[in-house]
Coordinates of N, CA and C in Angstrom, one line a residue:
Chain A
Q1 N -8.0 -0.8 -14.0 CA -6.8 -0.5 -14.7 C -5.8 0.2 -13.7
S2 N -4.7 -0.5 -13.4 CA -3.8 0.1 -12.4 C -2.9 1.1 -13.1
V3 N -2.4 2.1 -12.3 CA -1.6 3.1 -12.8 C -0.2 2.5 -13.2
L4 N 0.3 1.6 -12.4 CA 1.5 0.9 -12.6 C 1.2 -0.5 -13.3
T5 N 2.1 -0.8 -14.3 CA 1.8 -2.0 -15.0 C 2.8 -3.2 -14.7
Q6 N 2.2 -4.3 -14.3 CA 3.0 -5.5 -13.9 C 2.5 -6.6 -14.8
P7 N 3.4 -7.6 -15.1 CA 2.9 -8.8 -15.7 C 2.0 -9.6 -14.8
P8 N 0.9 -10.1 -15.3 CA 0.0 -10.9 -14.4 C 0.6 -12.1 -13.7
S9 N 1.6 -12.7 -14.4 CA 2.2 -13.9 -13.8 C 3.6 -14.1 -14.4
V10 N 4.4 -14.7 -13.5 CA 5.7 -15.2 -13.9 C 5.9 -16.5 -13.3
S11 N 6.8 -17.3 -13.8 CA 7.1 -18.6 -13.3 C 8.6 -19.0 -13.5
A12 N 9.1 -19.8 -12.6 CA 10.5 -20.3 -12.8 C 10.6 -21.5 -11.9
A13 N 11.7 -22.2 -12.1 CA 11.9 -23.5 -11.3 C 12.6 -23.1 -10.0
P14 N 12.5 -24.0 -9.0 CA 13.2 -23.8 -7.8 C 14.7 -23.6 -8.0
G15 N 15.3 -22.7 -7.3 CA 16.7 -22.5 -7.4 C 17.0 -21.4 -8.5
Q16 N 16.1 -21.2 -9.4 CA 16.4 -20.2 -10.4 C 16.1 -18.8 -10.0
K17 N 16.3 -17.9 -10.9 CA 16.1 -16.4 -10.6 C 14.9 -16.0 -11.5
V18 N 14.1 -15.1 -10.9 CA 13.0 -14.5 -11.7 C 13.0 -12.9 -11.4
T19 N 12.6 -12.2 -12.4 CA 12.4 -10.8 -12.3 C 11.0 -10.4 -12.6
I20 N 10.5 -9.4 -11.9 CA 9.1 -8.9 -12.0 C 9.2 -7.4 -12.3
S21 N 8.7 -7.0 -13.4 CA 8.8 -5.6 -13.9 C 7.6 -4.8 -13.4
C22 N 7.8 -3.5 -13.3 CA 6.8 -2.6 -12.9 C 7.0 -1.3 -13.7
S23 N 6.1 -1.0 -14.5 CA 6.2 0.1 -15.4 C 5.3 1.3 -15.1
G24 N 5.8 2.5 -15.1 CA 5.0 3.6 -14.7 C 5.2 4.8 -15.6
S25 N 5.3 6.0 -15.1 CA 5.4 7.2 -15.9 C 6.3 8.2 -15.1
S26 N 6.5 9.3 -15.8 CA 7.4 10.3 -15.2 C 6.8 10.9 -13.9
S27 N 5.5 10.9 -13.7 CA 4.9 11.5 -12.5 C 4.9 10.5 -11.3
N28 N 5.2 9.2 -11.6 CA 5.2 8.3 -10.4 C 6.6 7.7 -10.3
I29 N 6.8 6.6 -10.9 CA 8.2 6.0 -10.8 C 9.3 6.9 -11.2
G30 N 9.0 7.6 -12.2 CA 10.1 8.5 -12.7 C 10.4 9.7 -11.8
S31 N 9.5 9.9 -10.8 CA 9.7 11.0 -9.9 C 9.9 10.7 -8.4
N32 N 9.6 9.4 -8.1 CA 9.6 9.0 -6.7 C 10.1 7.6 -6.5
S33 N 10.3 7.2 -5.3 CA 10.9 5.9 -5.0 C 9.8 4.8 -5.1
V34 N 10.3 3.6 -5.3 CA 9.4 2.5 -5.5 C 9.5 1.5 -4.3
S35 N 8.4 0.9 -3.9 CA 8.4 -0.1 -2.9 C 7.7 -1.4 -3.5
W36 N 8.1 -2.5 -2.9 CA 7.5 -3.8 -3.4 C 7.0 -4.6 -2.2
Y37 N 5.9 -5.3 -2.4 CA 5.2 -6.0 -1.4 C 4.9 -7.5 -1.8
Q38 N 5.0 -8.4 -0.8 CA 4.7 -9.8 -1.0 C 3.4 -10.1 -0.3
Q39 N 2.5 -10.8 -1.0 CA 1.2 -11.2 -0.3 C 0.9 -12.7 -0.6
F40 N 0.8 -13.4 0.5 CA 0.3 -14.8 0.4 C -1.2 -14.8 0.5
P41 N -1.8 -15.8 0.0 CA -3.3 -15.9 0.0 C -3.8 -15.8 1.4
G42 N -4.8 -14.9 1.6 CA -5.5 -14.8 2.9 C -4.7 -14.0 3.9
A43 N -3.6 -13.4 3.5 CA -2.7 -12.7 4.4 C -2.6 -11.2 4.0
A44 N -2.1 -10.4 4.9 CA -1.8 -9.0 4.5 C -0.5 -8.9 3.7
P45 N -0.4 -7.9 2.9 CA 0.9 -7.7 2.2 C 2.0 -7.4 3.2
K46 N 3.2 -7.7 2.8 CA 4.4 -7.5 3.6 C 5.4 -6.7 2.7
L47 N 6.0 -5.7 3.4 CA 7.0 -4.9 2.7 C 8.3 -5.7 2.4
L48 N 8.7 -5.7 1.1 CA 9.9 -6.4 0.7 C 11.1 -5.5 0.4
I49 N 10.7 -4.4 -0.3 CA 11.7 -3.5 -0.8 C 11.2 -2.1 -0.6
H50 N 12.0 -1.1 -0.1 CA 11.5 0.3 -0.1 C 12.7 1.1 -0.6
D51 N 12.4 2.3 -1.0 CA 13.3 3.3 -1.5 C 14.1 2.7 -2.7
N52 N 13.4 2.0 -3.5 CA 13.9 1.3 -4.8 C 14.7 0.1 -4.5
T53 N 15.6 0.1 -3.6 CA 16.6 -1.0 -3.5 C 16.8 -1.5 -2.0
K54 N 16.2 -0.9 -1.0 CA 16.5 -1.2 0.4 C 15.6 -2.3 0.9
R55 N 16.2 -3.3 1.6 CA 15.4 -4.3 2.2 C 15.3 -4.1 3.7
P56 N 14.0 -4.2 4.2 CA 13.8 -4.1 5.6 C 14.5 -5.2 6.4
S57 N 14.7 -5.0 7.6 CA 15.3 -6.0 8.4 C 14.5 -7.3 8.4
G58 N 15.2 -8.4 8.1 CA 14.6 -9.7 8.1 C 14.2 -10.2 6.7
I59 N 14.4 -9.3 5.7 CA 14.1 -9.8 4.3 C 15.4 -10.3 3.8
P60 N 15.4 -11.6 3.3 CA 16.6 -12.2 2.7 C 17.2 -11.4 1.6
D61 N 18.5 -11.5 1.4 CA 19.1 -10.8 0.3 C 18.9 -11.5 -1.1
R62 N 18.1 -12.5 -1.0 CA 17.6 -13.1 -2.3 C 16.7 -12.2 -3.0
F63 N 16.1 -11.3 -2.3 CA 15.2 -10.3 -2.9 C 16.0 -9.0 -3.1
S64 N 15.8 -8.4 -4.3 CA 16.5 -7.2 -4.6 C 15.6 -6.3 -5.5
G65 N 15.8 -5.0 -5.4 CA 15.0 -4.1 -6.2 C 15.9 -3.1 -7.0
S66 N 15.4 -2.7 -8.1 CA 16.2 -1.7 -8.9 C 15.2 -0.8 -9.6
K67 N 15.7 0.3 -10.1 CA 14.9 1.3 -10.8 C 15.7 1.9 -11.8
S68 N 15.0 2.1 -13.0 CA 15.7 2.8 -14.1 C 14.6 3.6 -14.8
G69 N 14.7 4.9 -14.8 CA 13.8 5.8 -15.5 C 12.4 5.6 -14.9
T70 N 11.4 5.2 -15.7 CA 10.1 5.0 -15.2 C 9.7 3.6 -15.0
S71 N 10.7 2.7 -14.8 CA 10.4 1.3 -14.5 C 11.2 0.8 -13.3
S72 N 10.7 -0.2 -12.6 CA 11.3 -0.8 -11.5 C 11.3 -2.3 -11.7
T73 N 12.2 -3.0 -11.1 CA 12.3 -4.4 -11.2 C 12.5 -5.1 -9.9
L74 N 11.8 -6.1 -9.6 CA 12.0 -6.9 -8.4 C 12.7 -8.2 -8.8
G75 N 13.8 -8.5 -8.2 CA 14.5 -9.8 -8.5 C 14.5 -10.7 -7.3
I76 N 14.3 -12.0 -7.6 CA 14.3 -13.0 -6.6 C 15.2 -14.1 -7.1
T77 N 16.3 -14.4 -6.3 CA 17.2 -15.5 -6.7 C 17.0 -16.7 -5.8
G78 N 17.5 -17.8 -6.2 CA 17.4 -19.0 -5.4 C 16.0 -19.3 -5.0
L79 N 15.1 -19.3 -6.0 CA 13.7 -19.5 -5.8 C 13.3 -20.7 -5.0
Q80 N 12.4 -20.5 -4.1 CA 11.9 -21.5 -3.2 C 10.4 -21.6 -3.4
T81 N 9.8 -22.8 -3.1 CA 8.4 -23.0 -3.3 C 7.6 -22.0 -2.3
G82 N 8.3 -21.7 -1.2 CA 7.7 -20.7 -0.3 C 7.6 -19.3 -0.8
D83 N 8.2 -19.1 -2.0 CA 8.1 -17.7 -2.5 C 6.9 -17.5 -3.4
E84 N 6.2 -18.6 -3.6 CA 4.9 -18.5 -4.4 C 3.9 -17.5 -3.7
A85 N 3.6 -16.5 -4.4 CA 2.8 -15.4 -3.8 C 2.5 -14.4 -4.9
H86 N 1.7 -13.4 -4.5 CA 1.5 -12.2 -5.4 C 2.5 -11.1 -4.9
Y87 N 3.0 -10.4 -5.9 CA 3.9 -9.3 -5.7 C 3.4 -8.1 -6.3
Y88 N 3.5 -7.0 -5.5 CA 2.9 -5.7 -5.9 C 4.0 -4.6 -5.8
C89 N 4.0 -3.7 -6.8 CA 4.9 -2.5 -6.7 C 4.0 -1.4 -6.3
A90 N 4.6 -0.3 -5.8 CA 3.8 0.9 -5.4 C 4.8 2.1 -5.4
T91 N 4.2 3.2 -5.5 CA 4.9 4.4 -5.4 C 4.0 5.6 -5.2
W92 N 4.5 6.8 -5.1 CA 3.7 8.0 -5.0 C 3.6 8.6 -6.4
D93 N 2.4 9.2 -6.7 CA 2.2 9.8 -7.9 C 2.1 11.3 -7.7
S94 N 3.1 12.1 -8.2 CA 3.1 13.5 -7.9 C 2.1 14.3 -8.7
S95 N 1.5 13.7 -9.7 CA 0.4 14.4 -10.4 C -0.9 14.1 -9.8
L96 N -1.2 12.9 -9.4 CA -2.4 12.5 -8.7 C -2.4 12.9 -7.3
L97 N -1.2 13.1 -6.7 CA -1.0 13.4 -5.3 C -1.7 12.3 -4.5
A98 N -1.3 11.1 -4.9 CA -1.8 9.9 -4.2 C -0.9 8.7 -4.4
G99 N -1.0 7.7 -3.6 CA -0.3 6.5 -3.8 C -0.9 5.7 -4.9
V100 N 0.0 4.9 -5.6 CA -0.5 4.0 -6.6 C 0.1 2.6 -6.5
F101 N -0.6 1.6 -6.9 CA -0.1 0.2 -6.9 C -0.1 -0.3 -8.4
G102 N 0.7 -1.3 -8.5 CA 0.6 -2.1 -9.8 C -0.5 -3.1 -9.6
G103 N -0.8 -3.8 -10.7 CA -1.9 -4.8 -10.7 C -1.6 -6.1 -10.1
G104 N -0.3 -6.2 -9.7 CA 0.1 -7.5 -9.0 C 0.6 -8.5 -10.0
T105 N 1.6 -9.3 -9.5 CA 2.1 -10.4 -10.3 C 2.1 -11.7 -9.5
K106 N 1.5 -12.7 -10.0 CA 1.5 -14.0 -9.3 C 2.7 -14.8 -9.7
L107 N 3.5 -15.1 -8.7 CA 4.7 -15.9 -9.0 C 4.5 -17.4 -8.7
T108 N 4.7 -18.2 -9.7 CA 4.6 -19.7 -9.5 C 6.0 -20.3 -9.6
V109 N 6.4 -21.1 -8.6 CA 7.6 -21.8 -8.6 C 7.3 -23.2 -9.0
L110 N 7.7 -23.5 -10.2 CA 7.3 -24.8 -10.8 C 8.0 -26.0 -10.1
Chain B
Q1 N 7.6 -2.5 19.1 CA 7.0 -3.2 17.9 C 5.7 -2.5 17.5
I2 N 5.6 -2.2 16.2 CA 4.5 -1.5 15.6 C 3.4 -2.6 15.2
T3 N 2.2 -2.3 15.6 CA 1.1 -3.1 15.2 C -0.1 -2.2 14.9
L4 N -0.9 -2.7 14.0 CA -2.2 -2.0 13.6 C -3.3 -3.0 13.5
K5 N -4.5 -2.5 13.9 CA -5.6 -3.4 13.8 C -6.8 -2.6 13.3
E6 N -7.5 -3.1 12.2 CA -8.6 -2.5 11.7 C -9.9 -3.1 12.3
S7 N -10.9 -2.2 12.5 CA -12.1 -2.7 13.1 C -13.3 -1.9 12.5
G8 N -14.5 -2.6 12.5 CA -15.6 -1.9 12.0 C -16.7 -3.0 11.5
P9 N -17.7 -2.6 10.9 CA -18.8 -3.5 10.5 C -18.3 -4.5 9.4
T10 N -18.8 -5.7 9.5 CA -18.4 -6.7 8.4 C -19.4 -6.6 7.3
L11 N -20.6 -6.1 7.6 CA -21.7 -6.0 6.6 C -22.3 -4.6 6.6
V12 N -22.4 -4.0 5.4 CA -23.1 -2.7 5.3 C -24.1 -2.8 4.1
K13 N -25.1 -2.0 4.2 CA -26.1 -2.0 3.1 C -25.7 -1.0 2.1
P14 N -26.1 -1.2 0.8 CA -25.9 -0.2 -0.2 C -26.5 1.2 0.2
T15 N -25.7 2.2 -0.1 CA -26.0 3.6 0.2 C -25.6 4.0 1.6
Q16 N -25.3 3.1 2.5 CA -24.9 3.4 3.8 C -23.4 4.0 3.8
T17 N -23.0 4.6 4.9 CA -21.7 5.0 5.1 C -20.9 4.0 5.9
L18 N -19.7 3.7 5.5 CA -18.8 2.8 6.2 C -17.9 3.6 7.0
T19 N -17.7 3.1 8.3 CA -16.7 3.8 9.1 C -15.8 2.7 9.7
L20 N -14.6 2.8 9.4 CA -13.6 1.8 9.9 C -12.6 2.6 10.8
T21 N -12.1 1.9 11.8 CA -11.1 2.4 12.7 C -9.8 1.6 12.7
C22 N -8.7 2.3 12.6 CA -7.4 1.7 12.6 C -6.8 2.1 14.0
T23 N -6.6 1.1 14.9 CA -6.0 1.4 16.2 C -4.6 0.8 16.1
F24 N -3.7 1.7 16.5 CA -2.3 1.3 16.3 C -1.5 1.4 17.6
F25 N -0.4 0.7 17.7 CA 0.5 0.7 18.8 C 2.0 0.8 18.3
G26 N 2.8 1.3 19.1 CA 4.2 1.3 18.8 C 4.8 2.5 18.1
F27 N 3.9 3.4 17.8 CA 4.4 4.6 17.1 C 3.4 5.8 17.4
S28 N 3.8 7.0 17.2 CA 3.0 8.1 17.4 C 2.7 8.8 16.0
L29 N 1.5 9.2 15.8 CA 1.1 9.9 14.6 C 1.4 11.4 14.7
S30 N 2.2 11.7 15.7 CA 2.7 13.1 15.7 C 4.2 13.2 15.4
T31 N 4.7 12.1 15.1 CA 6.2 12.0 14.7 C 6.4 12.4 13.3
S32 N 7.3 13.3 13.0 CA 7.6 13.7 11.7 C 7.9 12.5 10.7
G33 N 7.3 12.6 9.6 CA 7.6 11.5 8.6 C 6.7 10.3 8.7
V34 N 5.7 10.3 9.6 CA 4.9 9.2 9.8 C 3.5 9.4 9.3
G35 N 2.9 8.4 8.7 CA 1.5 8.5 8.3 C 0.8 7.2 8.5
V36 N -0.5 7.2 8.2 CA -1.3 5.9 8.2 C -2.1 5.9 6.9
T37 N -1.9 4.9 6.1 CA -2.5 4.7 4.8 C -3.6 3.7 4.9
W38 N -4.7 3.9 4.2 CA -5.7 2.9 4.0 C -5.6 2.3 2.6
I39 N -5.7 1.0 2.5 CA -5.7 0.3 1.2 C -6.8 -0.7 1.2
R40 N -7.4 -1.0 0.1 CA -8.4 -2.1 0.1 C -8.1 -3.1 -1.1
Q41 N -8.7 -4.2 -1.0 CA -8.5 -5.3 -1.9 C -9.8 -6.1 -2.1
P42 N -10.5 -5.9 -3.2 CA -11.7 -6.7 -3.5 C -11.2 -8.2 -3.7
P43 N -12.2 -9.1 -3.5 CA -11.8 -10.5 -3.5 C -11.2 -10.8 -4.9
G44 N -10.0 -11.5 -4.8 CA -9.4 -11.9 -6.0 C -8.8 -10.8 -6.9
K45 N -8.7 -9.6 -6.4 CA -8.3 -8.5 -7.2 C -7.0 -7.8 -6.6
A46 N -6.6 -6.8 -7.2 CA -5.3 -6.1 -6.8 C -5.6 -5.2 -5.6
L47 N -4.5 -4.7 -5.0 CA -4.5 -3.7 -4.0 C -4.9 -2.4 -4.6
E48 N -5.7 -1.6 -3.8 CA -6.1 -0.3 -4.3 C -5.8 0.7 -3.2
W49 N -5.0 1.7 -3.5 CA -4.7 2.8 -2.5 C -5.9 3.7 -2.3
L50 N -6.2 4.0 -1.1 CA -7.4 4.8 -0.8 C -7.0 6.2 -0.3
T51 N -6.3 6.3 0.8 CA -6.0 7.6 1.4 C -4.9 7.5 2.4
V52 N -4.3 8.6 2.7 CA -3.3 8.7 3.8 C -3.5 9.9 4.6
I53 N -3.2 9.8 5.9 CA -3.1 11.0 6.7 C -1.7 11.0 7.4
Y54 N -1.1 12.2 7.4 CA 0.3 12.4 7.9 C 0.3 13.0 9.3
W55 N 1.5 13.0 9.9 CA 1.7 13.5 11.2 C 1.3 15.0 11.3
N56 N 1.4 15.7 10.2 CA 1.2 17.1 10.1 C -0.3 17.5 9.7
D57 N -1.1 16.4 9.8 CA -2.6 16.6 9.4 C -2.8 16.7 7.9
D58 N -1.8 16.6 7.1 CA -2.0 16.6 5.7 C -2.8 15.3 5.3
E59 N -3.7 15.4 4.4 CA -4.5 14.3 3.9 C -4.4 14.2 2.4
R60 N -4.3 13.0 1.9 CA -4.4 12.8 0.5 C -5.4 11.7 0.2
Y61 N -6.1 11.8 -1.0 CA -7.1 10.9 -1.3 C -6.9 10.4 -2.8
S62 N -7.4 9.1 -3.0 CA -7.5 8.6 -4.3 C -8.4 9.5 -5.1
P63 N -8.0 10.0 -6.3 CA -8.8 10.9 -7.1 C -10.2 10.2 -7.4
A64 N -10.2 8.9 -7.6 CA -11.4 8.2 -8.1 C -12.4 8.1 -6.9
L65 N -11.9 8.2 -5.7 CA -12.9 8.1 -4.6 C -12.9 9.3 -3.6
K66 N -12.2 10.3 -4.0 CA -12.1 11.5 -3.2 C -13.4 12.0 -2.6
S67 N -14.4 12.0 -3.5 CA -15.7 12.6 -3.0 C -16.4 11.8 -2.0
R68 N -16.0 10.5 -1.8 CA -16.6 9.6 -0.9 C -15.8 9.3 0.4
L69 N -14.6 9.8 0.4 CA -13.7 9.4 1.5 C -13.4 10.5 2.5
T70 N -13.3 10.2 3.7 CA -12.8 11.1 4.7 C -11.9 10.3 5.7
I71 N -10.7 10.9 6.0 CA -9.8 10.3 6.9 C -9.5 11.3 8.0
T72 N -9.5 10.8 9.2 CA -9.3 11.6 10.4 C -8.4 10.9 11.4
K73 N -7.7 11.6 12.2 CA -6.9 11.0 13.2 C -7.1 11.5 14.6
D74 N -7.0 10.6 15.6 CA -7.0 11.0 17.0 C -5.7 10.6 17.6
T75 N -4.8 11.5 17.7 CA -3.4 11.1 18.1 C -3.4 10.6 19.6
S76 N -4.3 11.2 20.4 CA -4.3 10.8 21.8 C -4.8 9.4 22.0
K77 N -5.7 8.9 21.0 CA -6.2 7.6 21.1 C -5.5 6.6 20.3
N78 N -4.5 7.1 19.5 CA -3.8 6.2 18.6 C -4.7 5.6 17.6
Q79 N -5.6 6.4 17.0 CA -6.5 5.9 16.1 C -6.6 6.7 14.8
V80 N -6.9 6.1 13.7 CA -7.2 6.7 12.4 C -8.5 6.2 12.0
V81 N -9.4 7.1 11.5 CA -10.8 6.6 11.1 C -11.0 6.9 9.6
L82 N -11.5 5.9 8.9 CA -11.8 6.1 7.5 C -13.3 6.0 7.4
S83 N -13.9 7.0 6.7 CA -15.3 7.0 6.3 C -15.4 7.0 4.8
M84 N -16.3 6.1 4.4 CA -16.6 6.0 3.0 C -18.2 6.0 2.8
T85 N -18.6 7.0 2.1 CA -20.1 7.2 1.9 C -20.6 6.4 0.7
D86 N -21.9 6.3 0.7 CA -22.6 5.8 -0.5 C -22.1 4.4 -0.9
M87 N -22.0 3.5 0.0 CA -21.4 2.2 -0.2 C -22.2 1.4 -1.3
D88 N -21.4 0.7 -2.1 CA -22.0 -0.1 -3.2 C -21.4 -1.5 -3.1
P89 N -22.1 -2.5 -3.7 CA -21.5 -3.9 -3.7 C -20.1 -3.9 -4.2
V90 N -19.7 -3.1 -5.2 CA -18.4 -3.1 -5.7 C -17.3 -2.7 -4.7
D91 N -17.8 -2.1 -3.6 CA -16.9 -1.7 -2.5 C -16.6 -2.9 -1.6
T92 N -17.2 -4.0 -1.8 CA -16.9 -5.2 -1.0 C -15.4 -5.5 -1.2
A93 N -14.7 -5.6 0.0 CA -13.2 -5.8 -0.1 C -12.7 -6.0 1.3
T94 N -11.4 -6.4 1.4 CA -10.7 -6.4 2.6 C -10.0 -5.0 2.7
Y95 N -10.2 -4.3 3.8 CA -9.6 -3.0 4.0 C -8.5 -3.1 5.0
Y96 N -7.3 -2.6 4.6 CA -6.1 -2.6 5.4 C -5.7 -1.1 5.8
C97 N -5.2 -1.0 7.0 CA -4.5 0.2 7.3 C -3.0 -0.2 7.5
A98 N -2.1 0.8 7.2 CA -0.7 0.5 7.3 C 0.1 1.7 7.8
H99 N 1.1 1.4 8.6 CA 2.0 2.5 9.1 C 2.8 2.9 7.8
T100 N 3.0 4.2 7.7 CA 3.6 4.7 6.4 C 4.7 5.6 6.8
T101 N 5.8 5.4 6.1 CA 7.0 6.3 6.2 C 7.1 7.1 5.0
V102 N 7.3 8.4 5.2 CA 7.4 9.3 4.0 C 8.5 10.3 4.3
T103 N 9.3 10.6 3.2 CA 10.3 11.6 3.2 C 10.1 12.4 1.9
R104 N 10.2 13.7 2.0 CA 10.0 14.5 0.8 C 11.3 15.3 0.7
I105 N 11.9 15.1 -0.5 CA 13.2 15.8 -0.8 C 13.0 16.8 -1.9
S106 N 13.4 18.0 -1.6 CA 13.2 19.1 -2.6 C 14.3 18.9 -3.7
S107 N 13.9 18.9 -4.9 CA 14.8 18.8 -6.0 C 14.5 19.9 -7.1
G108 N 15.0 21.0 -6.9 CA 14.7 22.1 -7.8 C 13.3 22.6 -7.6
S109 N 12.5 22.4 -8.7 CA 11.2 22.9 -8.7 C 10.2 21.8 -8.3
Y110 N 10.6 20.6 -8.0 CA 9.7 19.6 -7.6 C 10.2 18.8 -6.4
Y111 N 9.3 18.0 -5.9 CA 9.7 17.1 -4.7 C 9.8 15.7 -5.1
Y112 N 10.8 15.0 -4.5 CA 10.9 13.5 -4.7 C 10.4 12.9 -3.4
Y113 N 9.5 11.9 -3.5 CA 8.9 11.3 -2.4 C 9.5 9.9 -2.2
Y114 N 9.9 9.6 -1.0 CA 10.2 8.3 -0.5 C 9.0 7.9 0.3
Y115 N 8.2 7.0 -0.2 CA 6.9 6.7 0.4 C 6.7 5.2 0.4
Y116 N 6.5 4.6 1.6 CA 6.2 3.2 1.7 C 5.4 2.8 2.9
M117 N 4.7 1.7 2.8 CA 3.9 1.2 3.9 C 4.6 0.0 4.5
D118 N 5.2 0.2 5.7 CA 6.1 -0.8 6.2 C 5.5 -1.7 7.2
V119 N 4.4 -1.4 7.8 CA 3.8 -2.4 8.7 C 2.3 -2.3 8.4
W120 N 1.7 -3.5 8.1 CA 0.3 -3.5 7.8 C -0.5 -4.2 8.9
G121 N -1.8 -3.8 9.0 CA -2.7 -4.5 9.8 C -3.1 -5.8 9.1
K122 N -3.9 -6.7 9.8 CA -4.3 -7.9 9.2 C -5.5 -7.7 8.2
G123 N -6.1 -6.6 8.3 CA -7.2 -6.3 7.4 C -8.6 -6.7 8.0
T124 N -9.6 -6.0 7.5 CA -11.0 -6.4 7.9 C -11.8 -6.5 6.7
T125 N -12.6 -7.5 6.6 CA -13.4 -7.7 5.4 C -14.8 -7.1 5.5
V126 N -15.1 -6.3 4.5 CA -16.4 -5.6 4.5 C -17.2 -6.1 3.3
T127 N -18.4 -6.5 3.5 CA -19.3 -6.9 2.5 C -20.4 -5.9 2.4
V128 N -20.7 -5.5 1.1 CA -21.8 -4.6 0.9 C -23.0 -5.3 0.2
S129 N -24.0 -5.5 0.9 CA -25.2 -6.2 0.4 C -26.4 -5.8 1.2
S130 N -27.5 -5.9 0.4 CA -28.8 -5.6 1.1 C -29.4 -6.9 1.7

């Protein structure tokens, strides 16, 4: 049982937009910034979004992040088949004094 | 360019202690705001945060595993070592280390953390079996 809650799967057609939610609590998302990671099968996760909304160099602006209260959302526009992967949210938990991840969301581009 | 590489045994027996080394390049673990985090991922399952060590020697552990974990750093060797005692088959996983950036902002009576893992190693797979 992950501290942060994500939908197990989402799907959309190529070219469309999809959003992935990440729900937490006042001690984690409500108190700290959120980061998002993309993971392809057999590969290490890759940072997509940090500090709720910032994209590292090299990440396309098709990827966006937002945060409101105790929830965060990853948005992906102009979906491509190459975006099929697992996506994870993460943050710091000020009560646990530890990092926490969401359970991950599998994105399928139909 | 920042790179990290995990190394250690691929197979350990139940009850044994696992020791993994993260060797990194391109940054110093004595730089303010920098840390190294360990994360693991059982086959087909989600990422699990384990522990982090910061530039100032501060260490934090997953509450669920705190009694079994130890993280240490050797700044001169650019290495971070993870030890996990009393290994069990459920600990079978790919173990990752990651360069971590952290900023703590004081906001009245509490702190706001900007914490993220921006560069990951490729991971090392550990199987626990007799």
